[in-house]
Tab-separated table of C-alpha atoms in Angstrom:
chain	number	residue	atom	x	y	z
D	1	MET	CA	-9.395	-13.647	-51.304
D	2	ASN	CA	-11.041	-16.516	-50.526
D	3	GLN	CA	-13.761	-16.646	-47.666
D	4	LYS	CA	-11.748	-18.539	-45.342
D	5	MET	CA	-8.363	-16.340	-45.697
D	6	PHE	CA	-11.324	-13.063	-44.993
D	7	ILE	CA	-12.164	-14.428	-42.459
D	8	ILE	CA	-9.103	-14.851	-40.781
D	9	ILE	CA	-7.800	-11.166	-41.170
D	10	SER	CA	-11.063	-9.822	-40.536
D	11	ALA	CA	-11.180	-11.053	-36.906
D	12	VAL	CA	-7.322	-10.350	-36.807
D	13	LEU	CA	-8.216	-6.599	-37.756
D	14	PHE	CA	-11.196	-6.876	-35.176
D	15	PHE	CA	-9.165	-8.076	-32.407
D	16	VAL	CA	-6.126	-5.256	-32.957
D	17	ALA	CA	-8.969	-2.543	-33.453
D	18	CYS	CA	-10.673	-3.328	-30.120
D	19	LYS	CA	-7.942	-4.182	-27.990
D	20	LYS	CA	-7.721	-1.881	-25.450
D	21	ASP	CA	-4.367	-0.330	-23.307
D	22	TYR	CA	-5.716	-0.444	-20.006
D	23	GLN	CA	-4.322	2.631	-17.752
D	24	ALA	CA	-6.025	4.071	-15.057
D	25	PRO	CA	-3.840	7.619	-14.947
D	26	VAL	CA	-4.076	10.075	-11.680
D	27	PRO	CA	-6.042	12.937	-12.878
D	28	ASP	CA	-5.334	16.579	-13.774
D	29	LEU	CA	-6.041	17.798	-10.183
D	30	GLU	CA	-6.495	21.439	-10.884
D	31	TRP	CA	-8.882	23.533	-8.980
D	32	ASP	CA	-8.379	27.036	-8.976
D	33	LEU	CA	-10.638	27.910	-5.793
D	34	PHE	CA	-7.957	25.478	-3.603
D	35	ASN	CA	-4.848	26.521	-5.441
D	36	SER	CA	-5.673	30.579	-5.008
D	37	SER	CA	-3.293	32.386	-2.864
D	38	ALA	CA	-5.937	32.840	-0.263
D	39	ALA	CA	-5.966	29.056	0.633
D	40	SER	CA	-3.083	28.223	2.949
D	41	LYS	CA	-1.894	24.455	5.030
D	42	LEU	CA	-3.499	22.902	7.580
D	43	SER	CA	-1.911	21.918	11.011
D	44	ASP	CA	-1.737	18.798	12.495
D	45	SER	CA	-4.679	19.622	15.317
D	46	ILE	CA	-6.866	20.671	12.396
D	47	ARG	CA	-6.048	17.608	10.399
D	48	GLN	CA	-6.437	15.040	13.443
D	49	LYS	CA	-9.738	16.318	13.728
D	50	ILE	CA	-10.993	15.333	10.334
D	51	GLU	CA	-9.863	12.198	10.657
D	52	GLY	CA	-13.079	9.358	11.464
D	53	VAL	CA	-15.519	6.858	9.812
D	54	TYR	CA	-18.232	8.863	7.984
D	55	ASN	CA	-21.324	7.422	6.988
D	56	ILE	CA	-21.775	8.031	2.903
D	57	GLU	CA	-25.338	10.172	2.406
D	58	GLU	CA	-24.172	11.139	-1.241
D	59	GLY	CA	-22.816	8.954	-3.704
D	60	GLN	CA	-23.189	5.232	-1.946
D	61	ALA	CA	-23.745	4.184	-6.195
D	62	GLY	CA	-20.017	5.001	-6.020
D	63	PHE	CA	-18.484	4.223	-2.907
D	64	GLY	CA	-20.454	2.359	-0.799
D	65	VAL	CA	-22.172	3.218	2.743
D	66	ALA	CA	-19.335	3.989	4.682
D	67	SER	CA	-15.853	5.355	4.553
D	68	ALA	CA	-13.097	5.507	7.034
D	69	LEU	CA	-11.070	8.734	6.395
D	70	LYS	CA	-7.075	8.497	7.504
D	71	TRP	CA	-4.318	11.043	7.058
D	72	SER	CA	-0.837	9.629	5.722
D	73	TYR	CA	2.230	12.230	4.844
D	74	THR	CA	5.105	11.701	2.342
D	75	ILE	CA	9.131	13.568	2.937
D	76	THR	CA	10.659	15.003	-0.041
D	77	GLY	CA	13.785	16.789	0.936
D	78	THR	CA	12.612	19.265	3.635
D	79	ASP	CA	9.082	19.526	2.201
D	80	THR	CA	5.949	17.799	4.378
D	81	SER	CA	2.883	16.708	2.301
D	82	TYR	CA	-0.387	15.683	3.729
D	83	PHE	CA	-2.994	13.309	2.704
D	84	LEU	CA	-6.461	12.600	3.685
D	85	SER	CA	-7.362	8.878	2.581
D	86	PHE	CA	-10.624	7.897	2.136
D	87	PHE	CA	-11.191	3.780	2.302
D	88	CYS	CA	-13.756	2.402	1.076
D	89	ALA	CA	-14.446	-1.537	1.026
D	90	GLN	CA	-16.927	-1.157	-2.083
D	91	ASP	CA	-15.215	-2.145	-5.950
D	92	VAL	CA	-12.129	-1.885	-3.903
D	93	SER	CA	-12.304	2.166	-4.112
D	94	TYR	CA	-10.303	4.444	-3.011
D	95	ILE	CA	-10.189	8.597	-2.106
D	96	ILE	CA	-7.174	10.818	-1.765
D	97	CYS	CA	-7.297	14.381	-1.557
D	98	GLU	CA	-5.020	17.054	-0.171
D	99	GLY	CA	-6.585	20.039	2.122
D	100	LYS	CA	-6.297	23.426	2.545
D	101	ARG	CA	-7.973	25.970	4.262
D	102	LEU	CA	-9.848	29.202	2.979
D	103	ASP	CA	-11.536	31.369	5.172
D	104	SER	CA	-13.740	29.032	7.704
D	105	SER	CA	-14.406	26.613	4.769
D	106	ILE	CA	-11.606	23.731	4.700
D	107	LEU	CA	-11.254	21.979	1.033
D	108	LEU	CA	-10.281	18.665	0.642
D	109	ASN	CA	-9.005	18.491	-3.170
D	110	GLY	CA	-7.728	15.096	-5.327
D	111	TYR	CA	-8.934	12.066	-7.210
D	112	TRP	CA	-10.616	8.738	-6.632
D	113	ARG	CA	-9.554	5.367	-7.923
D	114	LYS	CA	-11.428	1.989	-8.241
D	115	MET	CA	-8.886	-1.197	-7.682
D	116	ILE	CA	-11.183	-3.347	-9.896
D	117	ASN	CA	-11.230	-1.344	-12.482
D	118	THR	CA	-9.796	1.202	-14.877
D	119	GLU	CA	-12.290	3.860	-12.995
D	120	THR	CA	-11.146	7.021	-11.822
D	121	GLY	CA	-11.862	10.984	-11.400
D	122	LYS	CA	-11.654	14.006	-9.949
D	123	VAL	CA	-12.830	14.564	-6.401
D	124	GLN	CA	-13.432	18.458	-4.857
D	125	LEU	CA	-14.842	18.848	-1.905
D	126	THR	CA	-15.660	20.818	1.144
D	127	ILE	CA	-16.089	21.484	4.651
D	128	SER	CA	-17.997	24.258	5.262
D	129	ALA	CA	-18.246	26.635	8.429
D	130	GLU	CA	-21.822	25.336	9.471
D	131	ASN	CA	-20.760	21.840	8.787
D	132	GLY	CA	-18.182	21.775	10.767
D	133	ALA	CA	-15.145	23.572	9.751
D	134	ALA	CA	-15.711	26.454	12.396
D	135	ALA	CA	-15.785	23.693	14.929
D	136	ILE	CA	-12.437	22.413	13.532
D	137	LEU	CA	-11.017	25.744	13.431
D	138	SER	CA	-11.802	26.623	16.594
D	139	GLY	CA	-9.099	24.781	18.124
D	140	ARG	CA	-11.461	22.950	21.078
D	141	ALA	CA	-11.669	19.653	21.267
D	142	ILE	CA	-14.590	17.780	18.812
D	143	THR	CA	-17.486	16.545	20.460
D	144	SER	CA	-20.189	14.237	19.694
D	145	LEU	CA	-22.691	16.837	19.609
D	146	ASP	CA	-20.512	18.925	17.115
D	147	THR	CA	-21.774	17.661	13.019
D	148	ILE	CA	-19.290	17.059	10.749
D	149	LYS	CA	-20.038	17.308	6.605
D	150	ILE	CA	-18.135	17.002	3.837
D	151	THR	CA	-20.080	17.548	0.498
D	152	GLY	CA	-19.023	18.306	-3.064
D	153	PHE	CA	-18.639	15.917	-6.420
D	154	TYR	CA	-16.277	13.638	-7.841
D	155	GLY	CA	-15.928	13.236	-11.716
D	156	PHE	CA	-14.678	10.918	-13.948
D	157	GLY	CA	-11.132	10.984	-16.131
D	158	ASN	CA	-10.439	14.593	-16.125
D	159	GLY	CA	-13.921	15.840	-17.020
D	160	VAL	CA	-15.820	18.371	-14.134
D	161	PRO	CA	-16.734	16.718	-10.883
D	162	GLY	CA	-20.427	16.409	-11.170
D	163	PHE	CA	-21.738	13.801	-9.632
D	164	PRO	CA	-22.728	14.538	-5.384
D	165	LEU	CA	-20.621	13.166	-2.936
D	166	GLN	CA	-21.366	13.636	0.402
D	167	LEU	CA	-20.534	11.809	4.175
D	168	ARG	CA	-21.727	12.728	7.457
D	169	HIS	CA	-18.817	12.031	10.665
D	170	VAL	CA	-20.291	9.162	12.817
D	171	ARG	CA	-17.692	7.902	14.988
D	172	PRO	CA	-13.184	8.540	15.365
D	173	ILE	CA	-11.481	5.475	13.599
D	174	ASN	CA	-10.871	2.368	15.662
D	175	LYS	CA	-7.218	2.400	17.140
D	176	ALA	CA	-7.857	-0.052	20.141
D	177	LYS	CA	-5.489	-3.004	18.967
D	178	PRO	CA	-2.536	-2.166	17.035
D	179	PHE	CA	-2.443	-3.888	13.587
D	180	GLU	CA	-0.241	-3.479	10.731
D	181	ILE	CA	-2.070	-3.239	7.299
D	182	ILE	CA	1.077	-4.468	5.034
D	183	ALA	CA	1.391	-3.815	1.404
D	184	HIS	CA	2.498	-6.790	-1.060
D	185	ARG	CA	5.627	-5.873	-3.551
D	186	GLY	CA	5.709	-2.328	-1.585
D	187	GLY	CA	2.158	-0.987	-2.332
D	188	GLY	CA	0.812	-3.562	-3.949
D	189	ARG	CA	1.100	-4.742	-8.306
D	190	SER	CA	1.533	-3.222	-11.298
D	191	SER	CA	-0.887	-5.438	-13.040
D	192	ASP	CA	-3.933	-3.595	-10.909
D	193	LEU	CA	-2.562	0.096	-12.599
D	194	LEU	CA	-0.933	2.476	-9.169
D	195	PRO	CA	1.057	5.454	-10.376
D	196	ALA	CA	4.228	3.461	-9.913
D	197	SER	CA	4.991	0.178	-10.323
D	198	GLU	CA	5.624	-2.652	-7.648
D	199	ASN	CA	8.783	-2.993	-5.561
D	200	SER	CA	9.763	0.042	-6.489
D	201	ALA	CA	10.916	3.159	-4.426
D	202	GLU	CA	8.140	5.265	-5.716
D	203	LEU	CA	5.508	3.531	-5.035
D	204	ILE	CA	6.667	2.586	-1.355
D	205	ARG	CA	6.440	6.562	-1.399
D	206	LEU	CA	2.693	6.437	-2.179
D	207	ALA	CA	2.232	2.916	-0.003
D	208	SER	CA	0.485	4.754	2.670
D	209	LYS	CA	-1.624	6.741	0.623
D	210	PHE	CA	-3.422	3.447	0.259
D	211	GLY	CA	-3.521	2.767	3.999
D	212	ALA	CA	-0.347	0.506	4.676
D	213	THR	CA	1.087	0.939	8.097
D	214	GLY	CA	3.661	-1.416	6.296
D	215	ILE	CA	5.173	-3.054	2.878
D	216	GLU	CA	6.625	-6.434	1.847
D	217	ILE	CA	9.126	-5.791	-0.625
D	218	ASP	CA	11.013	-9.101	-2.385
D	219	VAL	CA	15.283	-8.961	-2.172
D	220	ARG	CA	16.718	-10.933	-5.117
D	221	LEU	CA	21.357	-10.678	-5.857
D	222	THR	CA	22.568	-9.076	-9.067
D	223	SER	CA	25.088	-11.602	-10.548
D	224	ASP	CA	27.639	-9.232	-8.689
D	225	GLY	CA	25.877	-9.261	-4.924
D	226	VAL	CA	24.043	-6.437	-4.918
D	227	PRO	CA	20.815	-6.319	-3.261
D	228	VAL	CA	17.646	-5.360	-5.363
D	229	LEU	CA	13.928	-5.747	-5.236
D	230	PHE	CA	11.996	-7.957	-8.016
D	231	HIS	CA	9.291	-10.066	-7.676
D	232	ASP	CA	9.585	-12.573	-10.509
D	233	ALA	CA	12.100	-14.894	-10.832
D	234	THR	CA	12.661	-14.021	-14.301
D	235	LEU	CA	12.720	-10.315	-16.137
D	236	ASN	CA	9.599	-10.937	-18.141
D	237	GLU	CA	7.115	-7.766	-19.756
D	238	ARG	CA	4.587	-8.472	-16.631
D	239	VAL	CA	6.869	-6.325	-14.587
D	240	ILE	CA	8.985	-4.495	-17.166
D	241	GLN	CA	9.297	-2.527	-20.349
D	242	LYS	CA	10.234	-4.859	-23.270
D	243	ASN	CA	13.503	-4.408	-23.842
D	244	GLY	CA	14.887	-7.960	-25.200
D	245	LEU	CA	16.328	-9.140	-21.890
D	246	LEU	CA	15.614	-12.552	-20.884
D	247	GLY	CA	16.591	-14.708	-17.631
D	248	PRO	CA	16.508	-14.746	-13.842
D	249	ILE	CA	17.694	-11.454	-12.112
D	250	GLU	CA	21.028	-13.084	-11.238
D	251	ASN	CA	22.335	-13.714	-14.267
D	252	TYR	CA	22.692	-9.364	-14.697
D	253	THR	CA	24.861	-6.963	-12.817
D	254	TYR	CA	23.733	-4.143	-11.376
D	255	ALA	CA	24.655	-1.372	-13.421
D	256	GLN	CA	23.230	-3.660	-16.564
D	257	LEU	CA	20.107	-3.616	-14.816
D	258	ASN	CA	20.381	-0.264	-14.250
D	259	THR	CA	21.090	1.001	-17.365
D	260	LEU	CA	19.017	-1.410	-19.549
D	261	VAL	CA	15.383	-2.502	-17.477
D	262	ARG	CA	12.287	-0.198	-16.368
D	263	LEU	CA	10.230	-1.161	-14.556
D	264	THR	CA	5.612	-0.820	-16.095
D	265	ASN	CA	5.948	2.746	-15.327
D	266	GLY	CA	9.276	3.540	-16.217
D	267	GLU	CA	11.152	3.701	-12.996
D	268	ARG	CA	14.678	2.006	-12.077
D	269	ILE	CA	14.762	-1.228	-10.329
D	270	PRO	CA	15.695	-0.165	-7.059
D	271	THR	CA	18.330	-1.510	-4.826
D	272	LEU	CA	17.561	-2.911	-0.835
D	273	ARG	CA	19.634	0.702	0.264
D	274	GLU	CA	17.219	2.811	-1.750
D	275	ALA	CA	14.301	1.020	-0.607
D	276	LEU	CA	15.375	1.335	2.515
D	277	ASN	CA	16.223	5.009	2.616
D	278	ALA	CA	12.391	5.594	0.946
D	279	ALA	CA	10.629	3.597	3.623
D	280	LEU	CA	12.706	5.273	6.655
D	281	PHE	CA	12.929	8.989	5.603
D	282	ASN	CA	10.244	9.630	2.796
D	283	THR	CA	7.196	7.900	4.582
D	284	PRO	CA	5.258	7.077	7.987
D	285	LEU	CA	5.499	3.479	8.029
D	286	HIS	CA	6.180	1.052	10.413
D	287	TYR	CA	6.858	-2.125	9.037
D	288	VAL	CA	9.323	-3.156	6.273
D	289	TRP	CA	8.752	-7.095	5.595
D	290	LEU	CA	12.303	-8.440	3.754
D	291	ASP	CA	10.872	-11.341	1.603
D	292	THR	CA	13.755	-13.325	0.560
D	293	LYS	CA	13.819	-14.467	-2.968
D	294	PHE	CA	17.249	-15.771	-3.404
D	295	LYS	CA	20.077	-18.762	-2.564
D	296	GLY	CA	22.533	-18.184	-0.158
D	297	SER	CA	24.299	-15.977	2.039
D	298	ILE	CA	21.897	-13.701	3.940
D	299	GLN	CA	24.105	-11.993	5.870
D	300	GLN	CA	24.640	-8.450	3.713
D	301	VAL	CA	20.603	-8.328	4.236
D	302	ARG	CA	20.903	-8.588	7.518
D	303	ASP	CA	23.624	-5.951	7.798
D	304	MET	CA	21.837	-3.639	6.377
D	305	GLN	CA	19.130	-4.845	8.515
D	306	LYS	CA	20.991	-3.687	11.076
D	307	GLU	CA	22.602	-0.460	9.981
D	308	PHE	CA	18.868	0.865	9.236
D	309	LEU	CA	17.526	-0.558	12.599
D	310	GLN	CA	19.818	1.916	14.303
D	311	LYS	CA	19.219	4.755	11.980
D	312	SER	CA	16.028	4.582	12.781
D	313	ASP	CA	16.407	4.555	16.417
D	314	ALA	CA	18.230	7.332	16.306
D	315	MET	CA	15.732	9.296	14.483
D	316	GLY	CA	13.234	8.199	16.962
D	317	ARG	CA	11.444	6.637	14.302
D	318	GLY	CA	9.809	3.096	15.628
D	319	LEU	CA	10.872	1.248	12.477
D	320	ASN	CA	10.692	-2.110	12.106
D	321	ILE	CA	12.138	-4.563	9.657
D	322	SER	CA	12.198	-8.270	9.554
D	323	ILE	CA	14.114	-10.871	7.675
D	324	GLY	CA	11.908	-12.537	5.840
D	325	ILE	CA	11.706	-17.214	6.120
D	326	PRO	CA	9.849	-18.754	3.172
D	327	ASP	CA	11.244	-21.811	2.823
D	328	GLU	CA	13.065	-24.043	4.219
D	329	GLY	CA	16.589	-22.796	2.289
D	330	VAL	CA	16.195	-19.308	3.496
D	331	ARG	CA	15.757	-20.959	7.176
D	332	ASP	CA	19.187	-23.253	6.720
D	333	ASN	CA	20.830	-19.753	5.673
D	334	PHE	CA	19.135	-17.486	8.512
D	335	LEU	CA	20.433	-20.266	10.829
D	336	LEU	CA	24.143	-19.300	9.546
D	337	LEU	CA	23.928	-15.822	10.995
D	338	LYS	CA	26.310	-15.661	14.054
D	339	ASP	CA	23.223	-13.329	15.685
D	340	TYR	CA	19.898	-14.806	14.692
D	341	ALA	CA	18.473	-15.755	17.619
D	342	ILE	CA	18.443	-11.653	17.697
D	343	THR	CA	17.556	-11.376	13.842
D	344	PRO	CA	14.632	-9.345	13.401
D	345	ALA	CA	12.569	-12.317	11.396
D	346	VAL	CA	9.193	-12.904	9.865
D	347	CYS	CA	8.836	-17.119	9.710
D	348	GLU	CA	6.505	-18.604	7.053
D	349	LEU	CA	7.180	-21.831	8.010
D	350	SER	CA	5.463	-24.348	11.303
D	351	LEU	CA	5.998	-22.958	14.762
D	352	GLN	CA	8.491	-25.389	15.064
D	353	ASP	CA	10.769	-23.403	12.802
D	354	VAL	CA	9.384	-19.913	14.299
D	355	ALA	CA	10.931	-21.607	17.821
D	356	VAL	CA	13.995	-22.746	15.903
D	357	THR	CA	14.614	-19.124	14.069
D	358	HIS	CA	13.828	-17.295	16.950
D	359	ALA	CA	11.627	-15.476	14.636
D	360	GLY	CA	9.152	-12.932	16.352
D	361	ILE	CA	6.669	-13.279	13.873
D	362	TRP	CA	4.676	-16.116	12.368
D	363	ALA	CA	3.585	-15.844	8.977
D	364	PRO	CA	0.855	-18.542	8.212
D	365	ARG	CA	-0.719	-18.569	4.555
D	366	TRP	CA	-4.280	-17.260	5.195
D	367	THR	CA	-5.858	-20.379	3.668
D	368	LEU	CA	-4.897	-22.414	6.002
D	369	GLY	CA	-7.658	-20.709	8.068
D	370	LEU	CA	-8.251	-18.680	11.258
D	371	GLN	CA	-5.835	-20.402	13.822
D	372	ASN	CA	-6.994	-19.053	16.579
D	373	ASP	CA	-5.509	-21.345	19.230
D	374	GLU	CA	-1.930	-20.883	17.475
D	375	VAL	CA	-2.219	-17.572	16.997
D	376	ASN	CA	-3.002	-17.155	21.114
D	377	ASP	CA	-0.120	-19.272	21.623
D	378	ILE	CA	1.969	-17.171	20.164
D	379	HIS	CA	0.748	-14.462	21.495
D	380	ALA	CA	1.735	-16.046	25.095
D	381	GLN	CA	5.169	-16.246	24.097
D	382	GLY	CA	5.836	-12.380	23.549
D	383	LYS	CA	5.549	-12.809	19.021
D	384	LYS	CA	3.568	-11.536	16.871
D	385	ALA	CA	1.245	-13.177	14.215
D	386	PHE	CA	0.874	-11.692	10.313
D	387	VAL	CA	-1.401	-13.466	7.636
D	388	TRP	CA	-0.832	-13.312	3.922
D	389	THR	CA	-2.183	-12.640	1.392
D	390	LEU	CA	-5.671	-11.395	1.743
D	391	ASP	CA	-7.133	-9.590	-1.494
D	392	THR	CA	-10.890	-10.684	-1.266
D	393	PRO	CA	-12.911	-7.921	0.694
D	394	GLU	CA	-14.942	-10.802	2.598
D	395	ASN	CA	-12.532	-12.514	3.342
D	396	ILE	CA	-10.344	-9.606	4.730
D	397	GLU	CA	-13.564	-8.620	6.779
D	398	GLN	CA	-13.202	-12.052	8.539
D	399	TYR	CA	-10.160	-11.952	9.614
D	400	ILE	CA	-10.102	-8.612	11.361
D	401	SER	CA	-13.718	-9.118	12.923
D	402	LYS	CA	-12.767	-12.915	14.180
D	403	GLY	CA	-9.291	-13.965	14.147
D	404	ASN	CA	-6.523	-13.034	16.648
D	405	PHE	CA	-3.721	-11.785	14.047
D	406	ASP	CA	-1.507	-8.823	14.392
D	407	GLY	CA	-1.427	-7.614	10.884
D	408	MET	CA	-2.058	-8.735	7.226
D	409	LEU	CA	-0.357	-8.651	4.051
D	410	SER	CA	-2.779	-7.723	1.112
D	411	ASN	CA	-2.824	-6.252	-2.725
D	412	TYR	CA	-4.945	-3.679	-1.370
D	413	PRO	CA	-4.193	-2.321	1.860
D	414	SER	CA	-6.885	0.162	1.678
D	415	VAL	CA	-9.480	-2.455	1.705
D	416	VAL	CA	-7.833	-3.691	5.075
D	417	ALA	CA	-7.605	-0.364	6.208
D	418	TYR	CA	-11.133	0.311	6.013
D	419	TYR	CA	-12.246	-2.992	8.094
D	420	TYR	CA	-9.876	-2.331	9.977
D	421	TYR	CA	-10.666	1.785	10.838
D	422	ALA	CA	-13.907	1.684	10.314
D	423	GLN	CA	-14.997	-1.587	12.793
D	424	GLN	CA	-16.926	-1.227	16.454
């Protein structure tokens, strides 16, 4: 073997040996104390008293100096599971826990994740009686004289938590101005190694844990006219498991996609109906943005929007659903709807297009700047303004603290949640 060939083969072998399979699986969350028969679920009133902005007194190297804590839930059948999310700005990190009462203490068991890499691990935390649990469990209102301190440990992977983590409550979370935290692609991108694939019904059910109050989902049509969720123009290994299929979604029937295609984490491509069912019946989400990514009539999407808005009203659920108008082609098809003037819509185009379509929401891209004057004009018309898509923490902070937008679209809703809930 000559020297040149030896070098080439050695380089290939080195690359294969060093190639990493990037994953960030949710750790095994077994904790004997938390799972003991003596531990019981927390009531609504107890959960509400734990929410707030906390200073991080130990564990700053991992999670920064502060965190905003807020509860969410997921409904499965007749069972409702509640989750306390810790939103942190540093390294786009979050902690998601379930809570239980054990005697005079409150236990929080879950995992943490940093979205900038694959780091994750277990978290086991306690609010002891002397650190605030007695006040929380007493049934009386929490006052500024009460001290709530959360203590415990975090670890890496499935390792036993051994690194100290301590947080102290400093104030309630901000709720002064309603603000939609809208998760991109149903909750985030597949490339960010979330527990479920982008634009899947499974991810929609998780979105509120990541801080989302709303979601944006991408709607395409199959060759037989079934609205499904899929972001990219073509089937590709960025978002699906390798199967040999190529080309646009529009080239395949729904039956073919349902049988032959699996998303990155093994899920099926959901229909729009399945996605809206998940948002309405399984989550506390307030808002759904239907990003229309196909050409032609949108009457079928309008009919489904109307159906689910009626279901929401009948439940007293308050879920808002907007048809997205991202370009002139969709705008023209939107204007063909007989009831377009009363159809809830979010328009990404000019202010003139907002007026022509009667869209209730204007959605400019963030690179155009804060545009406070334009946003104020929109507000004067009784409309809202959402900005997209912001992922950098510094930009998110700027747009929340200095802008007048009513909502923000992001791949990192946990960071948006931190800056929104933690602001004073």
